[in-house]
Amino acid sequence: AEAEDLKLKEHWLVKKPLDQPVVVCILGTLGRLQIMRDEGSMIKCLRETITAVQEANPKTQIVFKPHVITDLKILDTIIEEFENANIVIANFHPGLLGKLADVVICNAYSTAMADAYISGAMTIEFTDYSAEMLTVTNGSTVEPRYIDHFINRDFKKLSKVLTKALVKEKCRQE
């Protein structure tokens, strides 16, 4: 019975058209995070991520990979705001999700991005780090080896990168 539940829960994978782009969002906390510019940064970044993906290609399958600390009630509320988006929640290993994804995005660096990068997905860190955090990271990601595009709260840049990845061509670097 548990295997059947898993099949039903992950049905998006079997029903997904071969040409449908997939964007995986690696989630962490949706609450306050000390390294962010302000208290609502994680939620703002997630909303902007969904919006940018939808604008780049509305047919894109968006897959949320929650962390154990992700508040699923808040996540459900955000998903409800985007009723026309093709969003599912999946608990597959990040390495497997990286194999299935065209793009993997995080809103605060996660070690899961290394799995996604090594699995061949384009990786984007779209975040809203505080000035102090950007000083510590020299204005970049915590781990540049596994992030193709670091974007600190620049929606236009995120849209440009996603449009290139989901509509025109898949590339790791601009």
mmCIF file of N, CA, C and O in Angstrom, residues 25-121:
data_model
loop_
_atom_site.group_PDB
_atom_site.id
_atom_site.type_symbol
_atom_site.label_atom_id
_atom_site.label_comp_id
_atom_site.label_asym_id
_atom_site.label_seq_id
_atom_site.Cartn_x
_atom_site.Cartn_y
_atom_site.Cartn_z
ATOM 1 N N CYS A 25 12.537 23.428 -7.263
ATOM 2 C CA CYS A 25 12.865 24.429 -6.242
ATOM 3 C C CYS A 25 13.242 23.697 -4.957
ATOM 4 O O CYS A 25 12.411 22.991 -4.382
ATOM 5 N N ILE A 26 14.487 23.852 -4.553
ATOM 6 C CA ILE A 26 14.969 23.258 -3.308
ATOM 7 C C ILE A 26 14.581 24.206 -2.177
ATOM 8 O O ILE A 26 15.017 25.363 -2.155
ATOM 9 N N LEU A 27 13.763 23.748 -1.273
ATOM 10 C CA LEU A 27 13.238 24.605 -0.215
ATOM 11 C C LEU A 27 13.940 24.373 1.114
ATOM 12 O O LEU A 27 14.397 23.274 1.408
ATOM 13 N N GLY A 28 13.959 25.416 1.901
ATOM 14 C CA GLY A 28 14.442 25.357 3.276
ATOM 15 C C GLY A 28 13.365 25.981 4.137
ATOM 16 O O GLY A 28 12.180 25.752 3.920
ATOM 17 N N THR A 29 13.776 26.818 5.046
ATOM 18 C CA THR A 29 12.791 27.511 5.867
ATOM 19 C C THR A 29 12.055 28.548 5.021
ATOM 20 O O THR A 29 12.619 29.097 4.073
ATOM 21 N N LEU A 30 10.814 28.792 5.356
ATOM 22 C CA LEU A 30 10.063 29.875 4.728
ATOM 23 C C LEU A 30 9.874 31.013 5.726
ATOM 24 O O LEU A 30 9.149 31.966 5.470
ATOM 25 N N GLY A 31 10.546 30.894 6.835
ATOM 26 C CA GLY A 31 10.485 31.912 7.882
ATOM 27 C C GLY A 31 11.719 32.784 7.864
ATOM 28 O O GLY A 31 12.421 32.902 6.866
ATOM 29 N N ARG A 32 11.992 33.366 8.993
ATOM 30 C CA ARG A 32 13.125 34.280 9.137
ATOM 31 C C ARG A 32 14.441 33.520 9.027
ATOM 32 O O ARG A 32 14.604 32.454 9.610
ATOM 33 N N LEU A 33 15.337 34.085 8.266
ATOM 34 C CA LEU A 33 16.674 33.525 8.118
ATOM 35 C C LEU A 33 17.670 34.672 8.299
ATOM 36 O O LEU A 33 17.610 35.669 7.570
ATOM 37 N N GLN A 34 18.531 34.560 9.259
ATOM 38 C CA GLN A 34 19.437 35.631 9.669
ATOM 39 C C GLN A 34 20.243 36.240 8.516
ATOM 40 O O GLN A 34 20.538 37.416 8.516
ATOM 41 N N ILE A 35 20.598 35.433 7.529
ATOM 42 C CA ILE A 35 21.457 35.893 6.434
ATOM 43 C C ILE A 35 20.706 36.679 5.362
ATOM 44 O O ILE A 35 21.314 37.205 4.441
ATOM 45 N N MET A 36 19.388 36.779 5.490
ATOM 46 C CA MET A 36 18.581 37.461 4.487
ATOM 47 C C MET A 36 18.396 38.932 4.821
ATOM 48 O O MET A 36 18.543 39.359 5.957
ATOM 49 N N ARG A 37 18.038 39.687 3.792
ATOM 50 C CA ARG A 37 17.858 41.134 3.937
ATOM 51 C C ARG A 37 16.749 41.481 4.919
ATOM 52 O O ARG A 37 16.887 42.376 5.729
ATOM 53 N N ASP A 38 15.617 40.770 4.825
ATOM 54 C CA ASP A 38 14.551 41.035 5.785
ATOM 55 C C ASP A 38 13.765 39.772 6.106
ATOM 56 O O ASP A 38 13.978 38.723 5.505
ATOM 57 N N GLU A 39 12.872 39.894 7.046
ATOM 58 C CA GLU A 39 12.154 38.729 7.571
ATOM 59 C C GLU A 39 11.358 37.963 6.512
ATOM 60 O O GLU A 39 11.262 36.755 6.554
ATOM 61 N N GLY A 40 10.802 38.660 5.543
ATOM 62 C CA GLY A 40 9.976 38.003 4.524
ATOM 63 C C GLY A 40 10.707 37.631 3.257
ATOM 64 O O GLY A 40 10.086 37.235 2.268
ATOM 65 N N SER A 41 12.025 37.712 3.265
ATOM 66 C CA SER A 41 12.809 37.481 2.040
ATOM 67 C C SER A 41 12.610 36.104 1.421
ATOM 68 O O SER A 41 12.528 35.972 0.201
ATOM 69 N N MET A 42 12.546 35.065 2.235
ATOM 70 C CA MET A 42 12.424 33.710 1.683
ATOM 71 C C MET A 42 11.112 33.548 0.913
ATOM 72 O O MET A 42 11.093 32.976 -0.183
ATOM 73 N N ILE A 43 10.033 34.053 1.460
ATOM 74 C CA ILE A 43 8.733 33.940 0.790
ATOM 75 C C ILE A 43 8.699 34.824 -0.455
ATOM 76 O O ILE A 43 8.201 34.402 -1.509
ATOM 77 N N LYS A 44 9.237 36.038 -0.362
ATOM 78 C CA LYS A 44 9.280 36.931 -1.531
ATOM 79 C C LYS A 44 10.064 36.283 -2.667
ATOM 80 O O LYS A 44 9.632 36.313 -3.821
ATOM 81 N N CYS A 45 11.208 35.701 -2.338
ATOM 82 C CA CYS A 45 12.027 35.047 -3.367
ATOM 83 C C CYS A 45 11.295 33.861 -3.992
ATOM 84 O O CYS A 45 11.359 33.663 -5.208
ATOM 85 N N LEU A 46 10.609 33.081 -3.184
ATOM 86 C CA LEU A 46 9.882 31.935 -3.718
ATOM 87 C C LEU A 46 8.762 32.398 -4.656
ATOM 88 O O LEU A 46 8.590 31.849 -5.750
ATOM 89 N N ARG A 47 8.006 33.400 -4.242
ATOM 90 C CA ARG A 47 6.941 33.934 -5.104
ATOM 91 C C ARG A 47 7.511 34.466 -6.422
ATOM 92 O O ARG A 47 6.952 34.224 -7.488
ATOM 93 N N GLU A 48 8.612 35.194 -6.331
ATOM 94 C CA GLU A 48 9.225 35.730 -7.547
ATOM 95 C C GLU A 48 9.782 34.604 -8.427
ATOM 96 O O GLU A 48 9.748 34.701 -9.655
ATOM 97 N N THR A 49 10.285 33.558 -7.824
ATOM 98 C CA THR A 49 10.778 32.404 -8.580
ATOM 99 C C THR A 49 9.639 31.778 -9.387
ATOM 100 O O THR A 49 9.779 31.527 -10.585
ATOM 101 N N ILE A 50 8.512 31.533 -8.735
ATOM 102 C CA ILE A 50 7.356 30.938 -9.420
ATOM 103 C C ILE A 50 6.897 31.854 -10.556
ATOM 104 O O ILE A 50 6.646 31.393 -11.683
ATOM 105 N N THR A 51 6.794 33.134 -10.275
ATOM 106 C CA THR A 51 6.359 34.095 -11.289
ATOM 107 C C THR A 51 7.297 34.093 -12.493
ATOM 108 O O THR A 51 6.848 34.059 -13.645
ATOM 109 N N ALA A 52 8.602 34.105 -12.241
ATOM 110 C CA ALA A 52 9.576 34.120 -13.339
ATOM 111 C C ALA A 52 9.508 32.844 -14.172
ATOM 112 O O ALA A 52 9.595 32.900 -15.403
ATOM 113 N N VAL A 53 9.346 31.710 -13.517
ATOM 114 C CA VAL A 53 9.220 30.439 -14.246
ATOM 115 C C VAL A 53 7.968 30.470 -15.115
ATOM 116 O O VAL A 53 8.005 30.108 -16.306
ATOM 117 N N GLN A 54 6.862 30.920 -14.563
ATOM 118 C CA GLN A 54 5.601 30.974 -15.301
ATOM 119 C C GLN A 54 5.685 31.937 -16.488
ATOM 120 O O GLN A 54 5.143 31.647 -17.549
ATOM 121 N N GLU A 55 6.357 33.059 -16.306
ATOM 122 C CA GLU A 55 6.509 34.012 -17.404
ATOM 123 C C GLU A 55 7.424 33.463 -18.493
ATOM 124 O O GLU A 55 7.196 33.702 -19.672
ATOM 125 N N ALA A 56 8.447 32.723 -18.112
ATOM 126 C CA ALA A 56 9.387 32.156 -19.083
ATOM 127 C C ALA A 56 8.720 31.074 -19.925
ATOM 128 O O ALA A 56 8.895 31.023 -21.138
ATOM 129 N N ASN A 57 7.944 30.207 -19.273
ATOM 130 C CA ASN A 57 7.258 29.121 -19.980
ATOM 131 C C ASN A 57 6.139 28.594 -19.082
ATOM 132 O O ASN A 57 6.396 27.808 -18.163
ATOM 133 N N PRO A 58 4.889 29.008 -19.342
ATOM 134 C CA PRO A 58 3.760 28.616 -18.490
ATOM 135 C C PRO A 58 3.510 27.104 -18.407
ATOM 136 O O PRO A 58 2.847 26.650 -17.490
ATOM 137 N N LYS A 59 4.048 26.341 -19.342
ATOM 138 C CA LYS A 59 3.842 24.888 -19.330
ATOM 139 C C LYS A 59 4.828 24.158 -18.417
ATOM 140 O O LYS A 59 4.725 22.953 -18.223
ATOM 141 N N THR A 60 5.765 24.888 -17.869
ATOM 142 C CA THR A 60 6.815 24.286 -17.038
ATOM 143 C C THR A 60 6.236 23.581 -15.819
ATOM 144 O O THR A 60 5.358 24.100 -15.137
ATOM 145 N N GLN A 61 6.737 22.383 -15.564
ATOM 146 C CA GLN A 61 6.403 21.650 -14.351
ATOM 147 C C GLN A 61 7.307 22.176 -13.249
ATOM 148 O O GLN A 61 8.537 22.105 -13.349
ATOM 149 N N ILE A 62 6.721 22.752 -12.204
ATOM 150 C CA ILE A 62 7.484 23.233 -11.055
ATOM 151 C C ILE A 62 7.379 22.180 -9.962
ATOM 152 O O ILE A 62 6.282 21.773 -9.588
ATOM 153 N N VAL A 63 8.528 21.742 -9.483
ATOM 154 C CA VAL A 63 8.580 20.701 -8.463
ATOM 155 C C VAL A 63 9.229 21.290 -7.208
ATOM 156 O O VAL A 63 10.372 21.742 -7.254
ATOM 157 N N PHE A 64 8.489 21.294 -6.118
ATOM 158 C CA PHE A 64 9.033 21.754 -4.835
ATOM 159 C C PHE A 64 9.601 20.563 -4.087
ATOM 160 O O PHE A 64 8.907 19.565 -3.885
ATOM 161 N N LYS A 65 10.856 20.682 -3.681
ATOM 162 C CA LYS A 65 11.500 19.673 -2.835
ATOM 163 C C LYS A 65 11.651 20.289 -1.447
ATOM 164 O O LYS A 65 12.568 21.057 -1.185
ATOM 165 N N PRO A 66 10.693 19.993 -0.554
ATOM 166 C CA PRO A 66 10.775 20.596 0.785
ATOM 167 C C PRO A 66 11.848 19.941 1.645
ATOM 168 O O PRO A 66 12.217 18.795 1.441
ATOM 169 N N HIS A 67 12.328 20.710 2.585
ATOM 170 C CA HIS A 67 13.253 20.242 3.613
ATOM 171 C C HIS A 67 12.396 19.904 4.832
ATOM 172 O O HIS A 67 11.243 20.334 4.922
ATOM 173 N N VAL A 68 12.931 19.183 5.766
ATOM 174 C CA VAL A 68 12.191 18.838 6.981
ATOM 175 C C VAL A 68 11.756 20.100 7.737
ATOM 176 O O VAL A 68 10.746 20.092 8.431
ATOM 177 N N ILE A 69 12.482 21.211 7.579
ATOM 178 C CA ILE A 69 12.124 22.453 8.272
ATOM 179 C C ILE A 69 11.153 23.338 7.492
ATOM 180 O O ILE A 69 10.730 24.374 7.992
ATOM 181 N N THR A 70 10.793 22.935 6.273
ATOM 182 C CA THR A 70 9.866 23.730 5.475
ATOM 183 C C THR A 70 8.477 23.670 6.092
ATOM 184 O O THR A 70 7.947 22.575 6.324
ATOM 185 N N ASP A 71 7.885 24.827 6.326
ATOM 186 C CA ASP A 71 6.532 24.900 6.869
ATOM 187 C C ASP A 71 5.547 24.622 5.730
ATOM 188 O O ASP A 71 5.326 25.473 4.856
ATOM 189 N N LEU A 72 4.965 23.420 5.728
ATOM 190 C CA LEU A 72 4.102 23.002 4.627
ATOM 191 C C LEU A 72 2.792 23.785 4.567
ATOM 192 O O LEU A 72 2.201 23.915 3.497
ATOM 193 N N LYS A 73 2.346 24.336 5.685
ATOM 194 C CA LYS A 73 1.130 25.170 5.672
ATOM 195 C C LYS A 73 1.394 26.458 4.899
ATOM 196 O O LYS A 73 0.562 26.885 4.098
ATOM 197 N N ILE A 74 2.531 27.065 5.155
ATOM 198 C CA ILE A 74 2.895 28.271 4.400
ATOM 199 C C ILE A 74 3.078 27.917 2.927
ATOM 200 O O ILE A 74 2.615 28.640 2.037
ATOM 201 N N LEU A 75 3.732 26.803 2.654
ATOM 202 C CA LEU A 75 3.946 26.373 1.279
ATOM 203 C C LEU A 75 2.614 26.157 0.560
ATOM 204 O O LEU A 75 2.435 26.606 -0.582
ATOM 205 N N ASP A 76 1.673 25.496 1.206
ATOM 206 C CA ASP A 76 0.351 25.281 0.597
ATOM 207 C C ASP A 76 -0.331 26.605 0.278
ATOM 208 O O ASP A 76 -0.966 26.752 -0.772
ATOM 209 N N THR A 77 -0.199 27.581 1.165
ATOM 210 C CA THR A 77 -0.785 28.908 0.933
ATOM 211 C C THR A 77 -0.171 29.563 -0.294
ATOM 212 O O THR A 77 -0.879 30.152 -1.118
ATOM 213 N N ILE A 78 1.128 29.451 -0.437
ATOM 214 C CA ILE A 78 1.812 30.026 -1.604
ATOM 215 C C ILE A 78 1.362 29.313 -2.876
ATOM 216 O O ILE A 78 1.084 29.960 -3.897
ATOM 217 N N ILE A 79 1.279 27.996 -2.841
ATOM 218 C CA ILE A 79 0.835 27.236 -4.009
ATOM 219 C C ILE A 79 -0.573 27.669 -4.427
ATOM 220 O O ILE A 79 -0.853 27.833 -5.618
ATOM 221 N N GLU A 80 -1.455 27.894 -3.452
ATOM 222 C CA GLU A 80 -2.827 28.326 -3.746
ATOM 223 C C GLU A 80 -2.848 29.679 -4.459
ATOM 224 O O GLU A 80 -3.739 29.933 -5.267
ATOM 225 N N GLU A 81 -1.885 30.539 -4.182
ATOM 226 C CA GLU A 81 -1.804 31.841 -4.846
ATOM 227 C C GLU A 81 -1.518 31.701 -6.339
ATOM 228 O O GLU A 81 -1.816 32.605 -7.115
ATOM 229 N N PHE A 82 -0.911 30.597 -6.724
ATOM 230 C CA PHE A 82 -0.526 30.363 -8.115
ATOM 231 C C PHE A 82 -1.339 29.197 -8.677
ATOM 232 O O PHE A 82 -0.786 28.206 -9.151
ATOM 233 N N GLU A 83 -2.660 29.336 -8.647
ATOM 234 C CA GLU A 83 -3.542 28.227 -9.026
ATOM 235 C C GLU A 83 -3.375 27.780 -10.474
ATOM 236 O O GLU A 83 -3.678 26.639 -10.813
ATOM 237 N N ASN A 84 -2.879 28.641 -11.354
ATOM 238 C CA ASN A 84 -2.681 28.253 -12.754
ATOM 239 C C ASN A 84 -1.304 27.647 -13.018
ATOM 240 O O ASN A 84 -1.030 27.198 -14.120
ATOM 241 N N ALA A 85 -0.455 27.653 -12.011
ATOM 242 C CA ALA A 85 0.880 27.079 -12.174
ATOM 243 C C ALA A 85 0.811 25.564 -12.009
ATOM 244 O O ALA A 85 -0.028 25.034 -11.299
ATOM 245 N N ASN A 86 1.711 24.902 -12.668
ATOM 246 C CA ASN A 86 1.789 23.443 -12.635
ATOM 247 C C ASN A 86 2.801 23.055 -11.551
ATOM 248 O O ASN A 86 3.968 22.833 -11.834
ATOM 249 N N ILE A 87 2.328 23.013 -10.296
ATOM 250 C CA ILE A 87 3.217 22.804 -9.151
ATOM 251 C C ILE A 87 2.905 21.488 -8.449
ATOM 252 O O ILE A 87 1.741 21.174 -8.211
ATOM 253 N N VAL A 88 3.954 20.744 -8.129
ATOM 254 C CA VAL A 88 3.819 19.536 -7.322
ATOM 255 C C VAL A 88 4.900 19.552 -6.242
ATOM 256 O O VAL A 88 5.899 20.255 -6.359
ATOM 257 N N ILE A 89 4.669 18.784 -5.205
ATOM 258 C CA ILE A 89 5.658 18.595 -4.142
ATOM 259 C C ILE A 89 6.212 17.188 -4.289
ATOM 260 O O ILE A 89 5.443 16.230 -4.448
ATOM 261 N N ALA A 90 7.529 17.056 -4.277
ATOM 262 C CA ALA A 90 8.162 15.744 -4.428
ATOM 263 C C ALA A 90 9.245 15.572 -3.377
ATOM 264 O O ALA A 90 9.936 16.526 -3.027
ATOM 265 N N ASN A 91 9.382 14.363 -2.913
ATOM 266 C CA ASN A 91 10.390 14.072 -1.887
ATOM 267 C C ASN A 91 11.492 13.154 -2.395
ATOM 268 O O ASN A 91 12.138 12.479 -1.606
ATOM 269 N N PHE A 92 11.699 13.149 -3.707
ATOM 270 C CA PHE A 92 12.796 12.379 -4.260
ATOM 271 C C PHE A 92 14.131 12.962 -3.799
ATOM 272 O O PHE A 92 14.213 14.128 -3.420
ATOM 273 N N HIS A 93 15.180 12.167 -3.895
ATOM 274 C CA HIS A 93 16.526 12.637 -3.584
ATOM 275 C C HIS A 93 16.896 13.760 -4.564
ATOM 276 O O HIS A 93 16.574 13.680 -5.754
ATOM 277 N N PRO A 94 17.577 14.808 -4.086
ATOM 278 C CA PRO A 94 17.953 15.922 -4.965
ATOM 279 C C PRO A 94 18.772 15.492 -6.188
ATOM 280 O O PRO A 94 18.666 16.107 -7.251
ATOM 281 N N GLY A 95 19.568 14.443 -6.066
ATOM 282 C CA GLY A 95 20.333 13.954 -7.215
ATOM 283 C C GLY A 95 19.425 13.442 -8.316
ATOM 284 O O GLY A 95 19.656 13.697 -9.498
ATOM 285 N N LEU A 96 18.375 12.716 -7.935
ATOM 286 C CA LEU A 96 17.411 12.226 -8.918
ATOM 287 C C LEU A 96 16.634 13.393 -9.515
ATOM 288 O O LEU A 96 16.434 13.463 -10.727
ATOM 289 N N LEU A 97 16.220 14.328 -8.680
ATOM 290 C CA LEU A 97 15.498 15.494 -9.186
ATOM 291 C C LEU A 97 16.374 16.284 -10.156
ATOM 292 O O LEU A 97 15.881 16.800 -11.167
ATOM 293 N N GLY A 98 17.663 16.358 -9.871
ATOM 294 C CA GLY A 98 18.589 17.035 -10.776
ATOM 295 C C GLY A 98 18.658 16.374 -12.134
ATOM 296 O O GLY A 98 18.805 17.038 -13.158
ATOM 297 N N LYS A 99 18.551 15.059 -12.166
ATOM 298 C CA LYS A 99 18.536 14.319 -13.444
ATOM 299 C C LYS A 99 17.270 14.610 -14.234
ATOM 300 O O LYS A 99 17.278 14.613 -15.461
ATOM 301 N N LEU A 100 16.154 14.828 -13.541
ATOM 302 C CA LEU A 100 14.866 15.063 -14.193
ATOM 303 C C LEU A 100 14.650 16.525 -14.568
ATOM 304 O O LEU A 100 13.800 16.834 -15.387
ATOM 305 N N ALA A 101 15.421 17.420 -13.960
ATOM 306 C CA ALA A 101 15.175 18.858 -14.095
ATOM 307 C C ALA A 101 16.025 19.500 -15.190
ATOM 308 O O ALA A 101 17.141 19.076 -15.460
ATOM 309 N N ASP A 102 15.458 20.542 -15.773
ATOM 310 C CA ASP A 102 16.233 21.410 -16.649
ATOM 311 C C ASP A 102 16.978 22.435 -15.792
ATOM 312 O O ASP A 102 18.117 22.777 -16.075
ATOM 313 N N VAL A 103 16.288 22.907 -14.749
ATOM 314 C CA VAL A 103 16.833 23.935 -13.864
ATOM 315 C C VAL A 103 16.492 23.569 -12.425
ATOM 316 O O VAL A 103 15.386 23.113 -12.151
ATOM 317 N N VAL A 104 17.444 23.796 -11.517
ATOM 318 C CA VAL A 104 17.192 23.645 -10.084
ATOM 319 C C VAL A 104 17.526 24.989 -9.432
ATOM 320 O O VAL A 104 18.591 25.546 -9.669
ATOM 321 N N ILE A 105 16.569 25.489 -8.648
ATOM 322 C CA ILE A 105 16.704 26.805 -8.023
ATOM 323 C C ILE A 105 16.621 26.663 -6.509
ATOM 324 O O ILE A 105 15.801 25.903 -5.997
ATOM 325 N N CYS A 106 17.447 27.438 -5.819
ATOM 326 C CA CYS A 106 17.309 27.572 -4.370
ATOM 327 C C CYS A 106 17.231 29.058 -4.051
ATOM 328 O O CYS A 106 17.726 29.884 -4.815
ATOM 329 N N ASN A 107 16.605 29.374 -2.937
ATOM 330 C CA ASN A 107 16.512 30.773 -2.515
ATOM 331 C C ASN A 107 17.471 31.094 -1.378
ATOM 332 O O ASN A 107 17.577 32.245 -0.946
ATOM 333 N N ALA A 108 18.167 30.108 -0.891
ATOM 334 C CA ALA A 108 19.299 30.240 0.022
ATOM 335 C C ALA A 108 20.134 28.986 -0.243
ATOM 336 O O ALA A 108 19.576 27.903 -0.437
ATOM 337 N N TYR A 109 21.433 29.120 -0.278
ATOM 338 C CA TYR A 109 22.253 27.987 -0.691
ATOM 339 C C TYR A 109 21.939 26.730 0.115
ATOM 340 O O TYR A 109 21.752 26.769 1.323
ATOM 341 N N SER A 110 21.882 25.620 -0.594
ATOM 342 C CA SER A 110 21.653 24.308 0.003
ATOM 343 C C SER A 110 22.683 23.346 -0.566
ATOM 344 O O SER A 110 23.023 23.423 -1.755
ATOM 345 N N THR A 111 23.149 22.416 0.249
ATOM 346 C CA THR A 111 24.086 21.407 -0.254
ATOM 347 C C THR A 111 23.426 20.514 -1.303
ATOM 348 O O THR A 111 24.122 19.862 -2.078
ATOM 349 N N ALA A 112 22.099 20.520 -1.370
ATOM 350 C CA ALA A 112 21.390 19.760 -2.409
ATOM 351 C C ALA A 112 21.726 20.292 -3.803
ATOM 352 O O ALA A 112 21.582 19.573 -4.794
ATOM 353 N N MET A 113 22.204 21.517 -3.877
ATOM 354 C CA MET A 113 22.560 22.090 -5.178
ATOM 355 C C MET A 113 23.758 21.371 -5.790
ATOM 356 O O MET A 113 23.867 21.276 -7.012
ATOM 357 N N ALA A 114 24.639 20.845 -4.969
ATOM 358 C CA ALA A 114 25.770 20.072 -5.488
ATOM 359 C C ALA A 114 25.260 18.828 -6.209
ATOM 360 O O ALA A 114 25.728 18.499 -7.305
ATOM 361 N N ASP A 115 24.284 18.141 -5.618
ATOM 362 C CA ASP A 115 23.697 16.959 -6.262
ATOM 363 C C ASP A 115 23.059 17.332 -7.599
ATOM 364 O O ASP A 115 23.212 16.629 -8.594
ATOM 365 N N ALA A 116 22.330 18.440 -7.613
ATOM 366 C CA ALA A 116 21.654 18.877 -8.834
ATOM 367 C C ALA A 116 22.666 19.223 -9.924
ATOM 368 O O ALA A 116 22.517 18.828 -11.082
ATOM 369 N N TYR A 117 23.698 19.940 -9.547
ATOM 370 C CA TYR A 117 24.732 20.351 -10.503
ATOM 371 C C TYR A 117 25.432 19.127 -11.096
ATOM 372 O O TYR A 117 25.592 19.013 -12.310
ATOM 373 N N ILE A 118 25.842 18.219 -10.228
ATOM 374 C CA ILE A 118 26.542 17.019 -10.683
ATOM 375 C C ILE A 118 25.630 16.145 -11.548
ATOM 376 O O ILE A 118 26.092 15.473 -12.465
ATOM 377 N N SER A 119 24.322 16.220 -11.308
ATOM 378 C CA SER A 119 23.354 15.448 -12.092
ATOM 379 C C SER A 119 23.052 16.085 -13.445
ATOM 380 O O SER A 119 22.321 15.516 -14.244
ATOM 381 N N GLY A 120 23.567 17.282 -13.693
ATOM 382 C CA GLY A 120 23.446 17.885 -15.012
ATOM 383 C C GLY A 120 22.444 19.015 -15.157
ATOM 384 O O GLY A 120 22.294 19.563 -16.248
ATOM 385 N N ALA A 121 21.761 19.386 -14.103
ATOM 386 C CA ALA A 121 20.801 20.483 -14.201
ATOM 387 C C ALA A 121 21.524 21.827 -14.127
ATOM 388 O O ALA A 121 22.582 21.940 -13.510
#
